[in-house]
Amino acid sequence: MIARRPLIENLNLAVAYRYTNYDSYDSNTTWKATLTWDVTPQVRFVATSGTSYRAPALFELFLGNQTGFLSQTSIDPCVQWATFADEPARTRCAANGIPGDYNGAGSSATIISGGGAGNLKEEESRSDIFSFVWKPTFADLNLRVDAWQIEVTDQVAQFGAANILGACYYDQSGKANYFCGLFTRDPVTFNILTVEDTFVNINKTQVEGIDLQVFYRKDFSFGDLTIDSKHRWTTFNGTGLFDQAALSSDAGSIGDPIYNSSTQLRFVKKDWTAAWTIRATGPASHVRYFGSDVQPIAAGSNFSFQGLTALKYKMDVETTITHDFSLRYRSDDWTVVGAISNLFNEPPPSVSSGVYFGYLGTHPLASQYDFVGRRATFSITRAF
């Protein structure tokens, strides 16, 4: 568009438009626009906006009734409901005849997952990214900062067993009866027996964040050094299940940390390559979902007999940092690789029972953590 003007080394606009037609779904259009402004050869600003469109996958449409299991305490809002201050959960749990000190002991609930054929709509999304890029002349350095936002409407997903029961006992928008019909409860033990969690269209999901990437390379007489460091701050991660539902962010909760990063230092000397990788996951907390990490004890429990009236739960996880190391030798015919993951055997964080929906021992079963510990691998490859 414009080139070699004051403060405009180069200004480009790229626009794309696509028409999509599915046999099983309506047609739709998507677009993408990218504006690139090179202030100087070293400084660049980029703005990118676009939409996307996705018809439900065959798996999401025709999945048979697949079963899984979750603990009672991880999905049932009526566990120890007498200690709640929240309405309408107290009233609804009491109306079901559930004792106020019901503790959720018993076998796990059966979760039934199925396809949504005949009910699912296609999902659409909009993404906006604003970037700053700096490439100085004094070093082989590339620094990039991205501020981004992604919004998905009619997302094809599952509500989740805990969300289904939560909507039954907490929803005040008129949809509670629908969700209450998706699970069954034992009339004697009050345990949840089954939950139907089929694929549905969720109204809106919105995620926002900031990415930082630093890439540096330096050539020495004895080898080449490369540093590749990537950081992400997820500042908002919210889902609205229904029309006009307010989005509440889960960013900063266990399983959805605000910060995570990966930094690799790589050194190459002829046929040898050594790499050291540092992965970091920031702190997170589930206190917001309980109001406080100090919870009252129901009358008649084992703790109340000891004169206690409240317990302090561990609802926070600390920053976790792991280190990996690998060494590779590559010739024309042979490649030999040795690696150690989680070099210092850093354990995953622990939280109290009942705080998170899934556990491995006392550790929250979240994808950011290493549950295996230190381990070594070795491989030899021969080319013929």
mmCIF file of C-alpha atoms in Angstrom:
data_model
loop_
_atom_site.group_PDB
_atom_site.id
_atom_site.type_symbol
_atom_site.label_atom_id
_atom_site.label_comp_id
_atom_site.label_asym_id
_atom_site.label_seq_id
_atom_site.Cartn_x
_atom_site.Cartn_y
_atom_site.Cartn_z
ATOM 1 C CA MET A 1 0.000 0.000 0.000
ATOM 2 C CA ILE A 2 2.633 2.526 1.123
ATOM 3 C CA ALA A 3 6.427 2.195 1.205
ATOM 4 C CA ARG A 4 9.483 4.256 2.110
ATOM 5 C CA ARG A 5 7.723 7.194 3.715
ATOM 6 C CA PRO A 6 8.520 8.870 7.057
ATOM 7 C CA LEU A 7 7.701 6.334 9.809
ATOM 8 C CA ILE A 8 6.382 3.939 7.155
ATOM 9 C CA GLU A 9 9.027 1.620 5.792
ATOM 10 C CA ASN A 10 6.244 -0.593 4.475
ATOM 11 C CA LEU A 11 2.458 -0.827 4.943
ATOM 12 C CA ASN A 12 0.656 -3.896 3.617
ATOM 13 C CA LEU A 13 -2.932 -5.139 3.827
ATOM 14 C CA ALA A 14 -3.828 -8.747 2.984
ATOM 15 C CA VAL A 15 -7.482 -9.849 2.828
ATOM 16 C CA ALA A 16 -8.882 -13.347 2.261
ATOM 17 C CA TYR A 17 -12.474 -14.542 1.882
ATOM 18 C CA ARG A 18 -13.826 -18.110 1.770
ATOM 19 C CA TYR A 19 -17.185 -19.694 1.046
ATOM 20 C CA THR A 20 -17.814 -23.112 2.641
ATOM 21 C CA ASN A 21 -20.628 -25.532 1.871
ATOM 22 C CA TYR A 22 -21.243 -28.803 3.739
ATOM 23 C CA ASP A 23 -23.693 -31.450 2.540
ATOM 24 C CA SER A 24 -24.946 -31.979 6.085
ATOM 25 C CA TYR A 25 -24.906 -28.310 7.221
ATOM 26 C CA ASP A 26 -25.688 -24.874 5.869
ATOM 27 C CA SER A 27 -23.144 -22.892 3.885
ATOM 28 C CA ASN A 28 -21.121 -20.168 5.543
ATOM 29 C CA THR A 29 -18.433 -17.595 4.839
ATOM 30 C CA THR A 30 -15.187 -16.797 6.638
ATOM 31 C CA TRP A 31 -12.632 -14.037 6.217
ATOM 32 C CA LYS A 32 -9.199 -12.918 7.380
ATOM 33 C CA ALA A 33 -7.472 -9.532 7.235
ATOM 34 C CA THR A 34 -3.853 -8.739 8.150
ATOM 35 C CA LEU A 35 -2.400 -5.238 8.338
ATOM 36 C CA THR A 36 1.408 -5.074 8.571
ATOM 37 C CA TRP A 37 3.156 -1.798 9.377
ATOM 38 C CA ASP A 38 6.955 -1.741 9.250
ATOM 39 C CA VAL A 39 7.898 1.487 11.023
ATOM 40 C CA THR A 40 11.564 0.759 10.333
ATOM 41 C CA PRO A 41 13.346 -2.411 9.172
ATOM 42 C CA GLN A 42 13.713 -3.268 12.867
ATOM 43 C CA VAL A 43 10.240 -2.393 14.235
ATOM 44 C CA ARG A 44 6.973 -3.905 13.019
ATOM 45 C CA PHE A 45 3.323 -3.791 14.130
ATOM 46 C CA VAL A 46 0.825 -6.391 12.918
ATOM 47 C CA ALA A 47 -2.969 -6.509 13.348
ATOM 48 C CA THR A 48 -4.786 -9.695 12.350
ATOM 49 C CA SER A 49 -8.530 -10.393 12.529
ATOM 50 C CA GLY A 50 -10.448 -13.324 11.165
ATOM 51 C CA THR A 51 -13.333 -15.722 11.517
ATOM 52 C CA SER A 52 -13.617 -19.486 11.267
ATOM 53 C CA TYR A 53 -16.381 -22.022 10.870
ATOM 54 C CA ARG A 54 -16.536 -25.693 11.854
ATOM 55 C CA ALA A 55 -19.230 -28.291 11.368
ATOM 56 C CA PRO A 56 -19.486 -30.947 14.108
ATOM 57 C CA ALA A 57 -17.122 -33.876 13.654
ATOM 58 C CA LEU A 58 -18.431 -37.407 13.163
ATOM 59 C CA PHE A 59 -17.252 -38.297 16.666
ATOM 60 C CA GLU A 60 -19.303 -35.455 18.154
ATOM 61 C CA LEU A 61 -22.351 -36.447 16.123
ATOM 62 C CA PHE A 62 -22.429 -40.214 16.403
ATOM 63 C CA LEU A 63 -20.497 -41.201 19.533
ATOM 64 C CA GLY A 64 -22.214 -44.188 21.142
ATOM 65 C CA ASN A 65 -23.072 -44.215 24.821
ATOM 66 C CA GLN A 66 -19.560 -44.231 26.261
ATOM 67 C CA THR A 67 -19.231 -44.503 30.035
ATOM 68 C CA GLY A 68 -16.753 -43.148 32.554
ATOM 69 C CA PHE A 69 -16.690 -42.551 36.285
ATOM 70 C CA LEU A 70 -16.277 -39.582 38.644
ATOM 71 C CA SER A 71 -16.318 -39.402 42.429
ATOM 72 C CA GLN A 72 -19.454 -38.177 44.197
ATOM 73 C CA THR A 73 -17.678 -35.276 45.902
ATOM 74 C CA SER A 74 -16.291 -33.961 42.604
ATOM 75 C CA ILE A 75 -19.718 -33.432 40.964
ATOM 76 C CA ASP A 76 -22.467 -33.252 43.627
ATOM 77 C CA PRO A 77 -23.298 -29.750 44.979
ATOM 78 C CA CYS A 78 -25.373 -31.285 47.780
ATOM 79 C CA VAL A 79 -22.411 -32.774 49.653
ATOM 80 C CA GLN A 80 -22.473 -31.187 53.153
ATOM 81 C CA TRP A 81 -25.095 -28.684 51.957
ATOM 82 C CA ALA A 82 -25.961 -27.669 55.542
ATOM 83 C CA THR A 83 -22.667 -25.771 55.652
ATOM 84 C CA PHE A 84 -23.599 -23.670 52.588
ATOM 85 C CA ALA A 85 -24.769 -20.094 52.702
ATOM 86 C CA ASP A 86 -25.713 -20.177 49.008
ATOM 87 C CA GLU A 87 -29.265 -20.294 47.742
ATOM 88 C CA PRO A 88 -31.071 -21.880 46.009
ATOM 89 C CA ALA A 89 -28.770 -24.903 46.489
ATOM 90 C CA ARG A 90 -29.686 -25.305 50.186
ATOM 91 C CA THR A 91 -33.412 -25.227 49.462
ATOM 92 C CA ARG A 92 -33.219 -27.582 46.481
ATOM 93 C CA CYS A 93 -30.984 -30.131 48.205
ATOM 94 C CA ALA A 94 -33.306 -30.142 51.222
ATOM 95 C CA ALA A 95 -36.339 -30.518 48.928
ATOM 96 C CA ASN A 96 -34.760 -33.691 47.513
ATOM 97 C CA GLY A 97 -34.655 -35.139 51.028
ATOM 98 C CA ILE A 98 -30.863 -35.141 51.148
ATOM 99 C CA PRO A 99 -29.504 -34.913 54.723
ATOM 100 C CA GLY A 100 -27.589 -31.735 55.493
ATOM 101 C CA ASP A 101 -24.505 -33.728 56.506
ATOM 102 C CA TYR A 102 -24.551 -36.006 53.449
ATOM 103 C CA ASN A 103 -20.857 -36.676 52.752
ATOM 104 C CA GLY A 104 -20.933 -38.235 49.290
ATOM 105 C CA ALA A 105 -19.428 -41.527 50.422
ATOM 106 C CA GLY A 106 -20.089 -44.443 48.108
ATOM 107 C CA SER A 107 -19.295 -45.690 44.637
ATOM 108 C CA SER A 108 -18.480 -43.334 41.784
ATOM 109 C CA ALA A 109 -21.136 -41.888 39.500
ATOM 110 C CA THR A 110 -21.397 -43.274 35.967
ATOM 111 C CA ILE A 111 -20.988 -40.564 33.313
ATOM 112 C CA ILE A 112 -22.626 -41.379 29.963
ATOM 113 C CA SER A 113 -21.238 -39.521 26.939
ATOM 114 C CA GLY A 114 -22.959 -39.586 23.551
ATOM 115 C CA GLY A 115 -23.173 -37.804 20.210
ATOM 116 C CA GLY A 116 -25.513 -34.938 19.440
ATOM 117 C CA ALA A 117 -26.723 -35.929 15.963
ATOM 118 C CA GLY A 118 -29.869 -34.014 15.030
ATOM 119 C CA ASN A 119 -29.326 -31.324 17.661
ATOM 120 C CA LEU A 120 -25.892 -29.838 17.004
ATOM 121 C CA LYS A 121 -25.275 -26.631 15.073
ATOM 122 C CA GLU A 122 -21.979 -25.598 13.500
ATOM 123 C CA GLU A 123 -19.622 -23.492 15.629
ATOM 124 C CA GLU A 124 -18.157 -20.130 14.628
ATOM 125 C CA SER A 125 -15.277 -18.083 16.008
ATOM 126 C CA ARG A 126 -13.617 -14.686 15.776
ATOM 127 C CA SER A 127 -9.983 -13.997 16.635
ATOM 128 C CA ASP A 128 -8.086 -10.714 16.952
ATOM 129 C CA ILE A 129 -4.307 -10.481 17.372
ATOM 130 C CA PHE A 130 -2.210 -7.337 17.788
ATOM 131 C CA SER A 131 1.535 -7.858 17.581
ATOM 132 C CA PHE A 132 4.773 -5.958 18.112
ATOM 133 C CA VAL A 133 7.988 -7.302 16.565
ATOM 134 C CA TRP A 134 11.514 -6.024 17.196
ATOM 135 C CA LYS A 135 14.587 -7.221 15.264
ATOM 136 C CA PRO A 136 17.579 -5.089 16.287
ATOM 137 C CA THR A 137 20.651 -4.813 14.112
ATOM 138 C CA PHE A 138 23.182 -5.193 16.933
ATOM 139 C CA ALA A 139 22.294 -8.862 17.626
ATOM 140 C CA ASP A 140 20.605 -11.872 16.049
ATOM 141 C CA LEU A 141 17.545 -11.271 18.213
ATOM 142 C CA ASN A 142 13.825 -11.510 17.503
ATOM 143 C CA LEU A 143 11.353 -10.278 20.131
ATOM 144 C CA ARG A 144 7.607 -10.590 19.567
ATOM 145 C CA VAL A 145 4.657 -9.620 21.798
ATOM 146 C CA ASP A 146 1.112 -10.709 20.886
ATOM 147 C CA ALA A 147 -2.092 -9.529 22.564
ATOM 148 C CA TRP A 148 -4.896 -11.844 21.466
ATOM 149 C CA GLN A 149 -8.570 -12.589 21.965
ATOM 150 C CA ILE A 150 -10.552 -15.590 20.704
ATOM 151 C CA GLU A 151 -14.338 -15.866 20.925
ATOM 152 C CA VAL A 152 -16.193 -19.053 19.962
ATOM 153 C CA THR A 153 -19.992 -19.121 19.631
ATOM 154 C CA ASP A 154 -22.088 -22.307 19.618
ATOM 155 C CA GLN A 155 -18.991 -24.264 20.570
ATOM 156 C CA VAL A 156 -19.477 -28.018 20.231
ATOM 157 C CA ALA A 157 -18.587 -29.447 23.623
ATOM 158 C CA GLN A 158 -19.939 -31.227 26.669
ATOM 159 C CA PHE A 159 -21.345 -29.372 29.662
ATOM 160 C CA GLY A 160 -19.488 -31.626 32.073
ATOM 161 C CA ALA A 161 -21.065 -33.653 34.864
ATOM 162 C CA ALA A 162 -20.265 -31.090 37.580
ATOM 163 C CA ASN A 163 -21.768 -28.271 35.482
ATOM 164 C CA ILE A 164 -24.950 -30.279 34.875
ATOM 165 C CA LEU A 165 -25.540 -30.853 38.586
ATOM 166 C CA GLY A 166 -24.485 -27.305 39.402
ATOM 167 C CA ALA A 167 -27.071 -25.917 36.971
ATOM 168 C CA CYS A 168 -29.773 -28.117 38.485
ATOM 169 C CA TYR A 169 -29.187 -26.818 42.007
ATOM 170 C CA TYR A 170 -27.995 -23.260 41.357
ATOM 171 C CA ASP A 171 -29.576 -22.025 38.104
ATOM 172 C CA GLN A 172 -32.259 -19.356 38.498
ATOM 173 C CA SER A 173 -32.850 -18.596 34.810
ATOM 174 C CA GLY A 174 -35.528 -21.253 34.313
ATOM 175 C CA LYS A 175 -33.260 -23.989 32.936
ATOM 176 C CA ALA A 176 -32.789 -25.960 36.160
ATOM 177 C CA ASN A 177 -35.506 -28.525 35.387
ATOM 178 C CA TYR A 178 -33.824 -29.470 32.116
ATOM 179 C CA PHE A 179 -30.519 -30.194 33.845
ATOM 180 C CA CYS A 180 -32.163 -31.985 36.757
ATOM 181 C CA GLY A 181 -33.512 -34.465 34.217
ATOM 182 C CA LEU A 182 -30.021 -35.384 33.022
ATOM 183 C CA PHE A 183 -28.979 -37.326 36.130
ATOM 184 C CA THR A 184 -30.397 -39.920 38.510
ATOM 185 C CA ARG A 185 -29.929 -40.150 42.278
ATOM 186 C CA ASP A 186 -30.306 -43.204 44.519
ATOM 187 C CA PRO A 187 -33.382 -42.597 46.732
ATOM 188 C CA VAL A 188 -31.802 -44.441 49.674
ATOM 189 C CA THR A 189 -28.084 -43.562 49.690
ATOM 190 C CA PHE A 190 -28.601 -40.250 47.791
ATOM 191 C CA ASN A 191 -25.540 -41.034 45.643
ATOM 192 C CA ILE A 192 -25.557 -39.859 42.035
ATOM 193 C CA LEU A 193 -26.035 -42.953 39.871
ATOM 194 C CA THR A 194 -25.777 -41.675 36.286
ATOM 195 C CA VAL A 195 -25.211 -38.377 34.458
ATOM 196 C CA GLU A 196 -26.012 -37.942 30.743
ATOM 197 C CA ASP A 197 -23.332 -35.682 29.269
ATOM 198 C CA THR A 198 -23.876 -35.615 25.491
ATOM 199 C CA PHE A 199 -22.331 -33.162 23.025
ATOM 200 C CA VAL A 200 -24.215 -29.850 22.839
ATOM 201 C CA ASN A 201 -23.689 -26.291 21.585
ATOM 202 C CA ILE A 202 -22.328 -24.015 24.313
ATOM 203 C CA ASN A 203 -23.349 -20.386 23.850
ATOM 204 C CA LYS A 204 -19.974 -18.632 24.050
ATOM 205 C CA THR A 205 -16.364 -19.186 25.064
ATOM 206 C CA GLN A 206 -13.883 -16.318 25.279
ATOM 207 C CA VAL A 207 -10.142 -16.493 25.913
ATOM 208 C CA GLU A 208 -7.734 -13.550 26.120
ATOM 209 C CA GLY A 209 -4.041 -13.325 26.781
ATOM 210 C CA ILE A 210 -0.580 -12.011 26.025
ATOM 211 C CA ASP A 211 2.281 -13.992 24.473
ATOM 212 C CA LEU A 212 5.962 -13.117 24.586
ATOM 213 C CA GLN A 213 8.546 -14.874 22.432
ATOM 214 C CA VAL A 214 12.280 -14.169 22.490
ATOM 215 C CA PHE A 215 14.603 -15.863 19.998
ATOM 216 C CA TYR A 216 18.358 -15.256 20.210
ATOM 217 C CA ARG A 217 21.233 -16.824 18.312
ATOM 218 C CA LYS A 218 24.980 -16.355 18.713
ATOM 219 C CA ASP A 219 27.765 -18.016 16.746
ATOM 220 C CA PHE A 220 31.026 -18.720 18.580
ATOM 221 C CA SER A 221 34.263 -20.194 17.310
ATOM 222 C CA PHE A 222 33.578 -23.318 19.384
ATOM 223 C CA GLY A 223 29.865 -23.729 18.475
ATOM 224 C CA ASP A 224 26.479 -22.055 18.045
ATOM 225 C CA LEU A 225 24.120 -21.021 20.871
ATOM 226 C CA THR A 226 20.353 -20.611 20.434
ATOM 227 C CA ILE A 227 17.874 -19.422 23.076
ATOM 228 C CA ASP A 228 14.161 -19.820 22.357
ATOM 229 C CA SER A 229 11.908 -18.553 25.160
ATOM 230 C CA LYS A 230 8.089 -18.567 24.981
ATOM 231 C CA HIS A 231 5.811 -17.125 27.674
ATOM 232 C CA ARG A 232 2.016 -16.897 27.916
ATOM 233 C CA TRP A 233 -0.273 -15.011 30.279
ATOM 234 C CA THR A 234 -3.909 -16.123 29.902
ATOM 235 C CA THR A 235 -5.729 -13.167 31.428
ATOM 236 C CA PHE A 236 -9.295 -14.353 30.771
ATOM 237 C CA ASN A 237 -10.815 -17.776 30.126
ATOM 238 C CA GLY A 238 -14.589 -17.748 30.410
ATOM 239 C CA THR A 239 -17.533 -19.790 29.179
ATOM 240 C CA GLY A 240 -21.203 -18.793 29.030
ATOM 241 C CA LEU A 241 -23.347 -21.904 28.807
ATOM 242 C CA PHE A 242 -26.581 -20.167 27.781
ATOM 243 C CA ASP A 243 -27.818 -17.124 25.883
ATOM 244 C CA GLN A 244 -27.095 -13.903 27.789
ATOM 245 C CA ALA A 245 -25.088 -15.852 30.361
ATOM 246 C CA ALA A 246 -22.450 -13.749 32.073
ATOM 247 C CA LEU A 247 -18.906 -14.914 31.432
ATOM 248 C CA SER A 248 -16.888 -15.655 34.544
ATOM 249 C CA SER A 249 -13.182 -16.266 34.065
ATOM 250 C CA ASP A 250 -11.478 -19.441 35.275
ATOM 251 C CA ALA A 251 -8.022 -17.985 34.578
ATOM 252 C CA GLY A 252 -5.852 -18.466 37.634
ATOM 253 C CA SER A 253 -7.716 -21.525 38.891
ATOM 254 C CA ILE A 254 -6.145 -24.979 39.182
ATOM 255 C CA GLY A 255 -5.909 -26.440 35.693
ATOM 256 C CA ASP A 256 -6.113 -22.946 34.133
ATOM 257 C CA PRO A 257 -3.001 -21.098 35.361
ATOM 258 C CA ILE A 258 -2.484 -17.546 34.191
ATOM 259 C CA TYR A 259 1.209 -18.072 33.419
ATOM 260 C CA ASN A 260 3.146 -20.817 31.678
ATOM 261 C CA SER A 261 6.405 -20.797 29.750
ATOM 262 C CA SER A 262 8.971 -22.906 27.942
ATOM 263 C CA THR A 263 12.600 -21.859 27.467
ATOM 264 C CA GLN A 264 15.188 -23.894 25.588
ATOM 265 C CA LEU A 265 18.930 -23.305 25.443
ATOM 266 C CA ARG A 266 20.481 -25.233 22.566
ATOM 267 C CA PHE A 267 24.179 -25.552 21.767
ATOM 268 C CA VAL A 268 25.409 -27.069 18.490
ATOM 269 C CA LYS A 269 29.010 -28.090 17.752
ATOM 270 C CA LYS A 270 29.471 -29.934 14.474
ATOM 271 C CA ASP A 271 27.652 -33.290 14.856
ATOM 272 C CA TRP A 272 26.693 -32.717 18.505
ATOM 273 C CA THR A 273 23.609 -30.917 19.868
ATOM 274 C CA ALA A 274 22.908 -30.323 23.570
ATOM 275 C CA ALA A 275 19.578 -28.879 24.732
ATOM 276 C CA TRP A 276 18.359 -27.724 28.144
ATOM 277 C CA THR A 277 14.614 -27.013 28.420
ATOM 278 C CA ILE A 278 12.944 -25.228 31.332
ATOM 279 C CA ARG A 279 9.149 -25.420 31.692
ATOM 280 C CA ALA A 280 7.285 -23.276 34.214
ATOM 281 C CA THR A 281 3.651 -23.260 35.335
ATOM 282 C CA GLY A 282 2.493 -20.385 37.504
ATOM 283 C CA PRO A 283 0.549 -20.542 40.775
ATOM 284 C CA ALA A 284 -3.194 -21.174 40.799
ATOM 285 C CA SER A 285 -6.021 -21.300 43.325
ATOM 286 C CA HIS A 286 -9.514 -22.768 43.701
ATOM 287 C CA VAL A 287 -10.415 -20.593 46.711
ATOM 288 C CA ARG A 288 -12.766 -18.485 44.547
ATOM 289 C CA TYR A 289 -15.102 -21.461 44.134
ATOM 290 C CA PHE A 290 -15.433 -22.037 47.879
ATOM 291 C CA GLY A 291 -15.357 -18.470 49.196
ATOM 292 C CA SER A 292 -12.645 -19.341 51.717
ATOM 293 C CA ASP A 293 -10.073 -22.049 52.342
ATOM 294 C CA VAL A 294 -11.522 -22.421 55.849
ATOM 295 C CA GLN A 295 -14.744 -24.452 55.788
ATOM 296 C CA PRO A 296 -17.139 -25.246 58.657
ATOM 297 C CA ILE A 297 -17.503 -28.822 59.856
ATOM 298 C CA ALA A 298 -20.935 -30.448 59.778
ATOM 299 C CA ALA A 299 -22.344 -31.496 63.136
ATOM 300 C CA GLY A 300 -21.851 -35.195 63.830
ATOM 301 C CA SER A 301 -18.724 -35.614 61.733
ATOM 302 C CA ASN A 302 -15.574 -37.245 63.108
ATOM 303 C CA PHE A 303 -13.860 -33.867 63.389
ATOM 304 C CA SER A 304 -16.713 -32.280 65.343
ATOM 305 C CA PHE A 305 -16.365 -34.982 68.000
ATOM 306 C CA GLN A 306 -12.827 -33.680 68.537
ATOM 307 C CA GLY A 307 -14.156 -30.216 69.313
ATOM 308 C CA LEU A 308 -13.299 -28.706 65.933
ATOM 309 C CA THR A 309 -15.698 -26.346 64.171
ATOM 310 C CA ALA A 310 -13.786 -25.676 60.946
ATOM 311 C CA LEU A 311 -10.968 -27.055 58.803
ATOM 312 C CA LYS A 312 -8.422 -25.276 56.641
ATOM 313 C CA TYR A 313 -8.074 -26.796 53.178
ATOM 314 C CA LYS A 314 -5.139 -26.470 50.798
ATOM 315 C CA MET A 315 -6.736 -24.930 47.701
ATOM 316 C CA ASP A 316 -3.626 -23.352 46.140
ATOM 317 C CA VAL A 317 -0.847 -24.775 43.992
ATOM 318 C CA GLU A 318 2.619 -23.286 43.812
ATOM 319 C CA THR A 319 4.744 -22.403 40.801
ATOM 320 C CA THR A 320 6.140 -25.603 39.297
ATOM 321 C CA ILE A 321 9.393 -25.651 37.292
ATOM 322 C CA THR A 322 10.842 -28.709 35.565
ATOM 323 C CA HIS A 323 14.103 -29.178 33.646
ATOM 324 C CA ASP A 324 14.825 -31.493 30.701
ATOM 325 C CA PHE A 325 18.206 -32.272 29.139
ATOM 326 C CA SER A 326 19.067 -34.020 25.884
ATOM 327 C CA LEU A 327 22.252 -34.790 23.961
ATOM 328 C CA ARG A 328 22.287 -35.829 20.308
ATOM 329 C CA TYR A 329 25.000 -37.070 17.972
ATOM 330 C CA ARG A 330 24.190 -37.142 14.254
ATOM 331 C CA SER A 331 26.423 -38.355 11.421
ATOM 332 C CA ASP A 332 25.596 -39.259 7.844
ATOM 333 C CA ASP A 333 24.379 -42.725 8.838
ATOM 334 C CA TRP A 334 23.841 -42.716 12.601
ATOM 335 C CA THR A 335 21.751 -40.689 15.052
ATOM 336 C CA VAL A 336 22.142 -41.287 18.784
ATOM 337 C CA VAL A 337 19.951 -39.437 21.297
ATOM 338 C CA GLY A 338 19.965 -39.566 25.082
ATOM 339 C CA ALA A 339 17.555 -37.519 27.210
ATOM 340 C CA ILE A 340 16.493 -37.026 30.816
ATOM 341 C CA SER A 341 13.050 -35.550 31.488
ATOM 342 C CA ASN A 342 12.278 -33.807 34.793
ATOM 343 C CA LEU A 343 15.966 -33.883 35.653
ATOM 344 C CA PHE A 344 15.527 -32.794 39.285
ATOM 345 C CA ASN A 345 12.482 -35.031 39.876
ATOM 346 C CA GLU A 346 10.158 -32.105 40.636
ATOM 347 C CA PRO A 347 6.853 -33.466 42.049
ATOM 348 C CA PRO A 348 3.470 -32.047 41.035
ATOM 349 C CA PRO A 349 1.708 -29.847 43.618
ATOM 350 C CA SER A 350 -0.831 -31.249 46.073
ATOM 351 C CA VAL A 351 -4.231 -30.003 47.218
ATOM 352 C CA SER A 352 -6.772 -31.159 49.776
ATOM 353 C CA SER A 353 -9.372 -33.786 48.958
ATOM 354 C CA GLY A 354 -12.587 -32.441 47.448
ATOM 355 C CA VAL A 355 -11.005 -29.269 46.059
ATOM 356 C CA TYR A 356 -10.402 -30.447 42.471
ATOM 357 C CA PHE A 357 -12.510 -32.756 40.292
ATOM 358 C CA GLY A 358 -9.780 -35.301 39.531
ATOM 359 C CA TYR A 359 -6.773 -36.587 41.457
ATOM 360 C CA LEU A 360 -3.735 -38.804 41.144
ATOM 361 C CA GLY A 361 -3.037 -39.440 44.793
ATOM 362 C CA THR A 362 -3.093 -35.970 46.342
ATOM 363 C CA HIS A 363 -2.127 -34.238 43.095
ATOM 364 C CA PRO A 364 -4.713 -32.418 40.937
ATOM 365 C CA LEU A 365 -5.027 -34.252 37.631
ATOM 366 C CA ALA A 366 -4.236 -31.229 35.433
ATOM 367 C CA SER A 367 -2.370 -31.392 32.128
ATOM 368 C CA GLN A 368 0.325 -28.884 33.164
ATOM 369 C CA TYR A 369 2.010 -31.223 35.659
ATOM 370 C CA ASP A 370 4.436 -34.130 35.332
ATOM 371 C CA PHE A 371 3.148 -37.180 37.241
ATOM 372 C CA VAL A 372 5.886 -39.608 36.184
ATOM 373 C CA GLY A 373 8.979 -37.970 37.647
ATOM 374 C CA ARG A 374 12.565 -38.249 36.467
ATOM 375 C CA ARG A 375 12.995 -40.593 33.512
ATOM 376 C CA ALA A 376 15.617 -41.301 30.869
ATOM 377 C CA THR A 377 15.307 -42.283 27.223
ATOM 378 C CA PHE A 378 17.889 -43.499 24.728
ATOM 379 C CA SER A 379 17.574 -44.148 20.999
ATOM 380 C CA ILE A 380 19.835 -45.194 18.126
ATOM 381 C CA THR A 381 18.858 -44.753 14.478
ATOM 382 C CA ARG A 382 20.753 -46.147 11.475
ATOM 383 C CA ALA A 383 20.088 -44.897 7.944
ATOM 384 C CA PHE A 384 20.572 -47.366 5.066
#
